[in-house]
XYZ file of N, CA and C in Angstrom:
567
model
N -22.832 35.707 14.349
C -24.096 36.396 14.609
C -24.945 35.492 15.461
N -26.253 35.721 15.360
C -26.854 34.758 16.873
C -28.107 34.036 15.761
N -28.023 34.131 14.548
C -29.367 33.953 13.790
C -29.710 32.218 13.315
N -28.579 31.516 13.402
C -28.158 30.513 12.745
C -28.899 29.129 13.958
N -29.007 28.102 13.883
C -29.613 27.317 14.804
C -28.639 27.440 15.559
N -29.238 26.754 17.269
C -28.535 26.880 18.417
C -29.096 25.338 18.404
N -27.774 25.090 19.360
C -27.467 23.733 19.505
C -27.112 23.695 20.869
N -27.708 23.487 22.133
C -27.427 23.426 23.890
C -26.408 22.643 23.935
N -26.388 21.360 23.105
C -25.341 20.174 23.552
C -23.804 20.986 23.754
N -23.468 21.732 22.782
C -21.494 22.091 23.353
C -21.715 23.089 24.456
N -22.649 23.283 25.445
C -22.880 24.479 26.520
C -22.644 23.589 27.973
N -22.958 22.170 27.438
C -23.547 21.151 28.471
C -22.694 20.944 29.635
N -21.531 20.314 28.570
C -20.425 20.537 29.989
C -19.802 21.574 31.574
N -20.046 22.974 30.850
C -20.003 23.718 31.310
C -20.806 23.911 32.617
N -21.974 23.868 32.090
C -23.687 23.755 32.829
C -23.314 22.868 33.822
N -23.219 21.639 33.419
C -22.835 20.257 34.663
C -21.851 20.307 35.106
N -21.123 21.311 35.066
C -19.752 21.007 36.118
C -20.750 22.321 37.507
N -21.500 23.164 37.162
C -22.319 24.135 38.074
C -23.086 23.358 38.611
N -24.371 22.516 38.010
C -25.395 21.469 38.523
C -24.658 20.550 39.337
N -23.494 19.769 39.018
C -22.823 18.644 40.257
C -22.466 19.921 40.865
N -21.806 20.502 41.536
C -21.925 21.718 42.523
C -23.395 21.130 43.462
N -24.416 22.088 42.579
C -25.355 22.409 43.282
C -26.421 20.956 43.495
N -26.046 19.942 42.751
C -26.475 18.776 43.618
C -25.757 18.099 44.922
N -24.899 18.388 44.967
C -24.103 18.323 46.215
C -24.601 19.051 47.848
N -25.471 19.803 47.013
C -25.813 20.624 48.315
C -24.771 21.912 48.760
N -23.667 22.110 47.859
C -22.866 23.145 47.839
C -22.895 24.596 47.249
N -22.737 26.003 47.928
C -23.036 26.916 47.047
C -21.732 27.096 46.586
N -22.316 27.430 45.318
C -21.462 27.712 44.119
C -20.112 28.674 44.103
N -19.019 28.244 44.266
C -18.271 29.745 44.605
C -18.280 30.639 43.578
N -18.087 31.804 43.233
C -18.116 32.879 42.493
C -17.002 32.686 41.960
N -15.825 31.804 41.585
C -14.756 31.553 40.786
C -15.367 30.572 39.831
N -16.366 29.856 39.973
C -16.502 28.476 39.658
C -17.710 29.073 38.330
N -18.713 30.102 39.027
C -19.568 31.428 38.394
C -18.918 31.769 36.936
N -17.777 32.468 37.441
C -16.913 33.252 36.283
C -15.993 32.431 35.266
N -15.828 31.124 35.377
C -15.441 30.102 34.736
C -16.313 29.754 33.770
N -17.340 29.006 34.400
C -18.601 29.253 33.852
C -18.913 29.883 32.466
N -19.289 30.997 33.177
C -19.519 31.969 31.933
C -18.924 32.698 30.978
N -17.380 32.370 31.217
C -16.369 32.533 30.795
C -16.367 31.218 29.286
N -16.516 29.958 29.622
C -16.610 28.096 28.941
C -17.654 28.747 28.292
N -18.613 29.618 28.459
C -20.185 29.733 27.884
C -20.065 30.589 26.713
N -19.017 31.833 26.614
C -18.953 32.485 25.625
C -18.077 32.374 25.061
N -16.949 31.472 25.355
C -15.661 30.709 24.299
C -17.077 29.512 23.416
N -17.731 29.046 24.299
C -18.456 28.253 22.924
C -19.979 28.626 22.154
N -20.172 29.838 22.663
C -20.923 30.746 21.820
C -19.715 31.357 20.323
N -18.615 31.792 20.674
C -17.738 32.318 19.833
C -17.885 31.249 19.251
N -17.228 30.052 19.462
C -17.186 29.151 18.264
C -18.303 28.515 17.482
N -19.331 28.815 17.935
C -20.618 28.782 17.031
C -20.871 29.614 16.305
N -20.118 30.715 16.413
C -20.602 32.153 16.032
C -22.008 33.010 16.063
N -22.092 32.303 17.550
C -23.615 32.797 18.448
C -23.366 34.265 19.310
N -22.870 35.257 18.662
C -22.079 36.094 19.421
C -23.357 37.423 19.462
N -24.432 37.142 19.209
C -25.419 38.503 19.138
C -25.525 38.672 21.056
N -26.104 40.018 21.270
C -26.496 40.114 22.364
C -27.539 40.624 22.889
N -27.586 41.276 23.605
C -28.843 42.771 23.546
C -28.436 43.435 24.865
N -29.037 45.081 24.988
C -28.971 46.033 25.920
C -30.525 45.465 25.725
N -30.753 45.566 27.449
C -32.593 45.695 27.621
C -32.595 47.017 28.565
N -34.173 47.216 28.047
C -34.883 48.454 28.713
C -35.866 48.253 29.172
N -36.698 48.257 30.133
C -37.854 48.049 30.429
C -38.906 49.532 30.741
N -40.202 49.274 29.682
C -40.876 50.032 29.622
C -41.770 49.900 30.034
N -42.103 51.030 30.868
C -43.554 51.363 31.739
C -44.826 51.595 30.681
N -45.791 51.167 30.917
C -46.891 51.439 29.887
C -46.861 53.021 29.530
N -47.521 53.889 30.560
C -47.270 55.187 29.828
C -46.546 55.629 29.100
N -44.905 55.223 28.493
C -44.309 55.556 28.248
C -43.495 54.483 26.906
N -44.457 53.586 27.516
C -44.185 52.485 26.163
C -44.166 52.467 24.441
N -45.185 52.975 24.228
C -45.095 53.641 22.420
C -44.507 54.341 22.504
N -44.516 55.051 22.933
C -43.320 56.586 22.538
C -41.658 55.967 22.596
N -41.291 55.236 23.521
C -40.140 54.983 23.853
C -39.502 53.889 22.125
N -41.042 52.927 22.383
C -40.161 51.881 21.223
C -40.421 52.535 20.136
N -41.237 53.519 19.715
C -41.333 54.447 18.741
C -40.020 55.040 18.107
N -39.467 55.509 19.336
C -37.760 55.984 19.058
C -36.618 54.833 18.939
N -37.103 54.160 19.476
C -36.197 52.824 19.464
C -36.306 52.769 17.923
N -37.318 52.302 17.524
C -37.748 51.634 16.365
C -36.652 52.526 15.439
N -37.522 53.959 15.448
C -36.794 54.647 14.492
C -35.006 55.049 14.454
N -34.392 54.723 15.687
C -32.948 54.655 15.677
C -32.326 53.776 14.944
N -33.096 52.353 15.240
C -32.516 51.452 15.208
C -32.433 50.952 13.456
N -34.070 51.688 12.506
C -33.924 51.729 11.787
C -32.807 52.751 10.727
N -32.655 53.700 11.110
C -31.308 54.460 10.317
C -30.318 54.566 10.924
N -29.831 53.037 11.733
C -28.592 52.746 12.108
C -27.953 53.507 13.568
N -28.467 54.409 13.872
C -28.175 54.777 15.539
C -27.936 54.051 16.825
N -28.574 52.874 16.375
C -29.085 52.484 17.284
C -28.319 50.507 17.196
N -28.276 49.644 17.974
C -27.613 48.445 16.677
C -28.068 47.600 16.097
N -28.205 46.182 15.804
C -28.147 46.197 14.314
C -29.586 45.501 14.494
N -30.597 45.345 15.347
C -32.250 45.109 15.126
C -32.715 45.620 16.876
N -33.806 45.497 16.965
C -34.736 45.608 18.307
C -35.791 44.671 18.313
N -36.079 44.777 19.648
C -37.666 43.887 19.648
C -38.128 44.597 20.877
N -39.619 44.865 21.009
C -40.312 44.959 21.888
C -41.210 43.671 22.266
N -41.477 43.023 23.590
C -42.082 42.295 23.841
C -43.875 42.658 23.708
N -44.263 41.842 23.276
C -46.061 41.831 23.419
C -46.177 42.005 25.049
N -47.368 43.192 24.726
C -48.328 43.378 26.555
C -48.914 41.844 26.908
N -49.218 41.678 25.816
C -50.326 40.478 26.297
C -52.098 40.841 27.268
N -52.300 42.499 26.960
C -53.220 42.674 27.020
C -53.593 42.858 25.896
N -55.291 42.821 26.282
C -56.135 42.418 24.799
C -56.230 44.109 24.302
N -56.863 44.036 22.850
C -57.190 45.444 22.575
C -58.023 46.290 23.368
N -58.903 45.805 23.901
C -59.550 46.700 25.458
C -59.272 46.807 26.561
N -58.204 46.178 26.831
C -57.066 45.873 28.433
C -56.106 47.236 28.324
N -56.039 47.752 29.373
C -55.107 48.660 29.930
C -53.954 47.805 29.975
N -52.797 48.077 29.761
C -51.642 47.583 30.203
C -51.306 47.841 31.468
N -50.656 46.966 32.389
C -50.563 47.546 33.358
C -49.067 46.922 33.643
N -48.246 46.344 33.534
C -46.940 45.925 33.563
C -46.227 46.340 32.535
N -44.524 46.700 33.315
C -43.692 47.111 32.563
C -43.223 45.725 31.263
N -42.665 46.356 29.609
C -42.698 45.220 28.838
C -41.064 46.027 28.615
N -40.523 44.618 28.459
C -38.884 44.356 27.710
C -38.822 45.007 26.490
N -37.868 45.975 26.151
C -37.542 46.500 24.727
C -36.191 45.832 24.669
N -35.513 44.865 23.396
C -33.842 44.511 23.647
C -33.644 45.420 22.166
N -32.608 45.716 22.191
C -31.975 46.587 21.314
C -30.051 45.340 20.919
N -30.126 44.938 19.970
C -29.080 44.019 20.148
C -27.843 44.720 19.044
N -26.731 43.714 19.521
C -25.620 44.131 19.083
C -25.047 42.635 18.315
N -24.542 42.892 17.395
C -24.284 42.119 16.781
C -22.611 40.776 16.995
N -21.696 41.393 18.082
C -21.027 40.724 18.795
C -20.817 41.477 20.275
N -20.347 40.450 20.965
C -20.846 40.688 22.239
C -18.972 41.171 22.783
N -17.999 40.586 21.989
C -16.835 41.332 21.927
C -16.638 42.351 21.648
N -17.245 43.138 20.953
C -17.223 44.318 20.473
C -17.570 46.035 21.342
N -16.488 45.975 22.273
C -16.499 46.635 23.567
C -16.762 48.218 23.240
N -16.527 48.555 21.773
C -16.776 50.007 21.362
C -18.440 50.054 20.923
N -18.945 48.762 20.014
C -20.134 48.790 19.922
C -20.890 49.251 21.051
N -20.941 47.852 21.557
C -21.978 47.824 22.798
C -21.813 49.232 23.872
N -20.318 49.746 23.735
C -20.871 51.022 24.683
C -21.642 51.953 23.540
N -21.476 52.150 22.226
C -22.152 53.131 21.771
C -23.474 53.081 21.851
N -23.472 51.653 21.564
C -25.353 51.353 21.215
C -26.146 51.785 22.604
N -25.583 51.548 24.206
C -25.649 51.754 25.196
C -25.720 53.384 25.523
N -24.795 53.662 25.130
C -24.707 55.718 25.102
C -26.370 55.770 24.277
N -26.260 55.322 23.203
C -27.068 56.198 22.382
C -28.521 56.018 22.778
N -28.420 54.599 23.077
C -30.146 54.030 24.046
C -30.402 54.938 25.249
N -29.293 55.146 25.882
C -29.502 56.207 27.310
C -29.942 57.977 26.693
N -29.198 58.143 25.757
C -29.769 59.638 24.955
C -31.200 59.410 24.715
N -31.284 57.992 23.735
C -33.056 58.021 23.574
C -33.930 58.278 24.655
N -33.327 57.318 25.681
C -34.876 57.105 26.838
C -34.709 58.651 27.600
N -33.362 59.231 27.596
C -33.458 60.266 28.870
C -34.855 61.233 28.735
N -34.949 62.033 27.300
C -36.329 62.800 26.967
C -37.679 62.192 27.752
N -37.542 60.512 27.800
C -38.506 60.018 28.154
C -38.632 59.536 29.729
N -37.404 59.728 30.391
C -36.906 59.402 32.042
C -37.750 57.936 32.018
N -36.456 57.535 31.088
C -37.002 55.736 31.090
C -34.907 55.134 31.391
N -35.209 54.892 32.619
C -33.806 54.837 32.762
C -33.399 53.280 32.153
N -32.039 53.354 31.877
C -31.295 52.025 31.264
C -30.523 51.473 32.153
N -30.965 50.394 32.871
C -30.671 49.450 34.192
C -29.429 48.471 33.915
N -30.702 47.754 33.087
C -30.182 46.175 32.819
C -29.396 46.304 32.120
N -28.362 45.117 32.723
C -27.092 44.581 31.764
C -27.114 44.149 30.337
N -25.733 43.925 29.554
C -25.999 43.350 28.341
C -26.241 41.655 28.522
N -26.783 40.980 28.206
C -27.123 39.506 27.906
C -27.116 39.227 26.473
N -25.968 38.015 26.456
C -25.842 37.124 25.319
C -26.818 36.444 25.033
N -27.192 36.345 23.406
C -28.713 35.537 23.216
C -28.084 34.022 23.455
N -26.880 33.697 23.868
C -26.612 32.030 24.083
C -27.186 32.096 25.677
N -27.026 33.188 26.076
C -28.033 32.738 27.567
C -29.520 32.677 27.898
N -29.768 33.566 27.077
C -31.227 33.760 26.540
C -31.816 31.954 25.882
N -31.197 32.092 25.084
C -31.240 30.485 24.769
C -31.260 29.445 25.975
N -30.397 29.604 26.293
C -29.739 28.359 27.145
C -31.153 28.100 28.804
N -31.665 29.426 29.246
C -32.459 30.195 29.733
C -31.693 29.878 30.812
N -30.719 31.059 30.929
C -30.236 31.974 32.013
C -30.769 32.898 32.208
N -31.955 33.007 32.859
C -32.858 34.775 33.591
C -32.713 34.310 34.633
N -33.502 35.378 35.114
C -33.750 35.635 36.410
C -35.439 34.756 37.020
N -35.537 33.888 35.704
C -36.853 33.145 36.340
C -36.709 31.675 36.292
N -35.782 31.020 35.518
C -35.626 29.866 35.203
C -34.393 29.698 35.514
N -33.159 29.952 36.350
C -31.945 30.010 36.212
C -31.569 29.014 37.396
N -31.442 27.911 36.900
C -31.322 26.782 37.625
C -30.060 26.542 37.642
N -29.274 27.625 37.138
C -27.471 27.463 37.499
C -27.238 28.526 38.346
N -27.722 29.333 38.686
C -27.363 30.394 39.701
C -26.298 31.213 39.103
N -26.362 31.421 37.871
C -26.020 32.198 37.039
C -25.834 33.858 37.233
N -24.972 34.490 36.621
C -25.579 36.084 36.581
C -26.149 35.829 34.857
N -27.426 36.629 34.985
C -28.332 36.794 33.915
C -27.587 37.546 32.730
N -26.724 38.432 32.887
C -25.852 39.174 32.581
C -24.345 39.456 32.292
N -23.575 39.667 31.387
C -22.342 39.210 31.446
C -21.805 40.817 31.259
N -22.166 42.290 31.280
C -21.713 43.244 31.453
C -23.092 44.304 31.790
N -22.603 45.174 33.070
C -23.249 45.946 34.049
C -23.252 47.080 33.403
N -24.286 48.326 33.222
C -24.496 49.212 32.722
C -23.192 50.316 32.817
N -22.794 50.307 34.444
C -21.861 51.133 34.680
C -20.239 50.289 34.709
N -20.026 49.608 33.962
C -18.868 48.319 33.817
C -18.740 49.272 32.418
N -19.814 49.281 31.574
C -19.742 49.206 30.003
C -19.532 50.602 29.788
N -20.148 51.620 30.273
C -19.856 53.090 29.867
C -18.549 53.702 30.540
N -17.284 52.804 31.759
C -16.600 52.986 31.878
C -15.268 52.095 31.427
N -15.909 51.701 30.160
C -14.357 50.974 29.159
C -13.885 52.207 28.541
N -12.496 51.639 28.399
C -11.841 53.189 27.445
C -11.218 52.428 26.538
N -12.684 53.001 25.189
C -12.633 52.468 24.178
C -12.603 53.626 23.466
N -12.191 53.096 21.938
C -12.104 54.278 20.957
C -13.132 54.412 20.308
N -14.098 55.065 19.827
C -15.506 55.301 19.465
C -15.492 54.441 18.200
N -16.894 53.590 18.517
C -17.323 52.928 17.312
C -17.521 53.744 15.777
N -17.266 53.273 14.784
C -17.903 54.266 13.794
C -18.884 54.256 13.377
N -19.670 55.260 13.100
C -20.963 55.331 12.614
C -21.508 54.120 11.929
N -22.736 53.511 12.183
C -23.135 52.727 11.381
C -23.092 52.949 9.648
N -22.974 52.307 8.410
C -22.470 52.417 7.265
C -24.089 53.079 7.038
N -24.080 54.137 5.864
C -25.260 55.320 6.087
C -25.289 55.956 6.833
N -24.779 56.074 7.660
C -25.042 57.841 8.526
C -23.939 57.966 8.826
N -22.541 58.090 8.208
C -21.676 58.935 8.399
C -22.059 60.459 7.671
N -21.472 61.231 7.915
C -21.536 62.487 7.127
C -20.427 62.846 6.770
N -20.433 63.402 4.970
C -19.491 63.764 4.733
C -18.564 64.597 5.348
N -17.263 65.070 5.493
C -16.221 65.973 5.951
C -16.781 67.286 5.083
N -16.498 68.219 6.014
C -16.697 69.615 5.810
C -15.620 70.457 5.410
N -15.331 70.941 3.973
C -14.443 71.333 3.384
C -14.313 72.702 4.060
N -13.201 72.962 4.368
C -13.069 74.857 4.611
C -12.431 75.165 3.247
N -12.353 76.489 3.225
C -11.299 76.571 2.024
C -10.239 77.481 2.827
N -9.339 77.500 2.477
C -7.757 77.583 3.180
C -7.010 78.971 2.958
């Protein structure tokens, strides 16, 4: 799971074989990329740092309502296994005026039937609301490590699976989260 302390030191190596690269004055080849991040989630697995998240980004108008449904999916299991909405960081008399991060996470980042369901079912939520679902899934070991798109001093992808990568695996459907299966429907014969 991703809940347990994080520890940067077993990531390090990985990291510095990208940084000597890019102190060299060399760009990074895109083999060297996928290696990378490849070393990054063999030692997330062995930490058992394997949480992730689908993000959404919400427009103010549309912001309560959206994590409203979030909230409530995520609470009777629809949805996977927690959420967070980021603070506006406007005050109680401030208009919001920037879009804020909703992550909706998954509890392993291997789990190729999860993450497309949780992904299907986030795209059902926002569609009512034409809050489209962009962003990739991101491992919280990158989140950690701070691989974004603002601090990413490895030239990283922020992301380790693309919206349209993930809804075209052919996977066998996750099962219902435990509580909302429904019983089988008896006919009589």
């Amino acid at each position: 799971s991703g809940g347990g302390d994080f520890s940067e030191a077993p990531y390090q190596p990985a990291l510095q074989q990208i940084s000597d690269i890019i102190d060299r004055g060399a760009n990074v080849p895109a083999a060297a990329k996928r290696e990378c991040v490849e070393r990054l989630l063999d030692t997330a697995r062995r930490q058992g740092y394997t949480t992730g998240k689908w993000m959404v980004f919400l427009e103010p108008g549309v912001a309560d309502a959206a994590w409203a449904a979030i909230a409530r999916a995520t609470a009777t299991g629809e949805l996977g296994c927690s959420a967070k909405v980021a603070p506006t960081g406007a005050g109680p008399d401030e208009l919001v005026r920037e879009a804020v991060v909703c992550c909706v996470y998954v509890r392993d980042f291997d789990e190729r039937a999860e993450l497309q369901r949780v992904l299907r079912a986030l795209m059902a939520l926002m569609a009512p609301l034409q809050v489209p679902v962009t962003a990739g899934f991101k491992p919280d070991a990158f989140t950690m490590l701070g691989i974004d798109g603002k601090q990413n001093r490895w030239r990283l992808p922020t992301t380790v699976h693309s919206v349209a990568e993930a809804l075209a695996w052919d996977v066998a459907p996750a099962p219902p989260a435990p509580g909302t299966q429904q019983d089988p429907i008896e006919l009589d014969g």
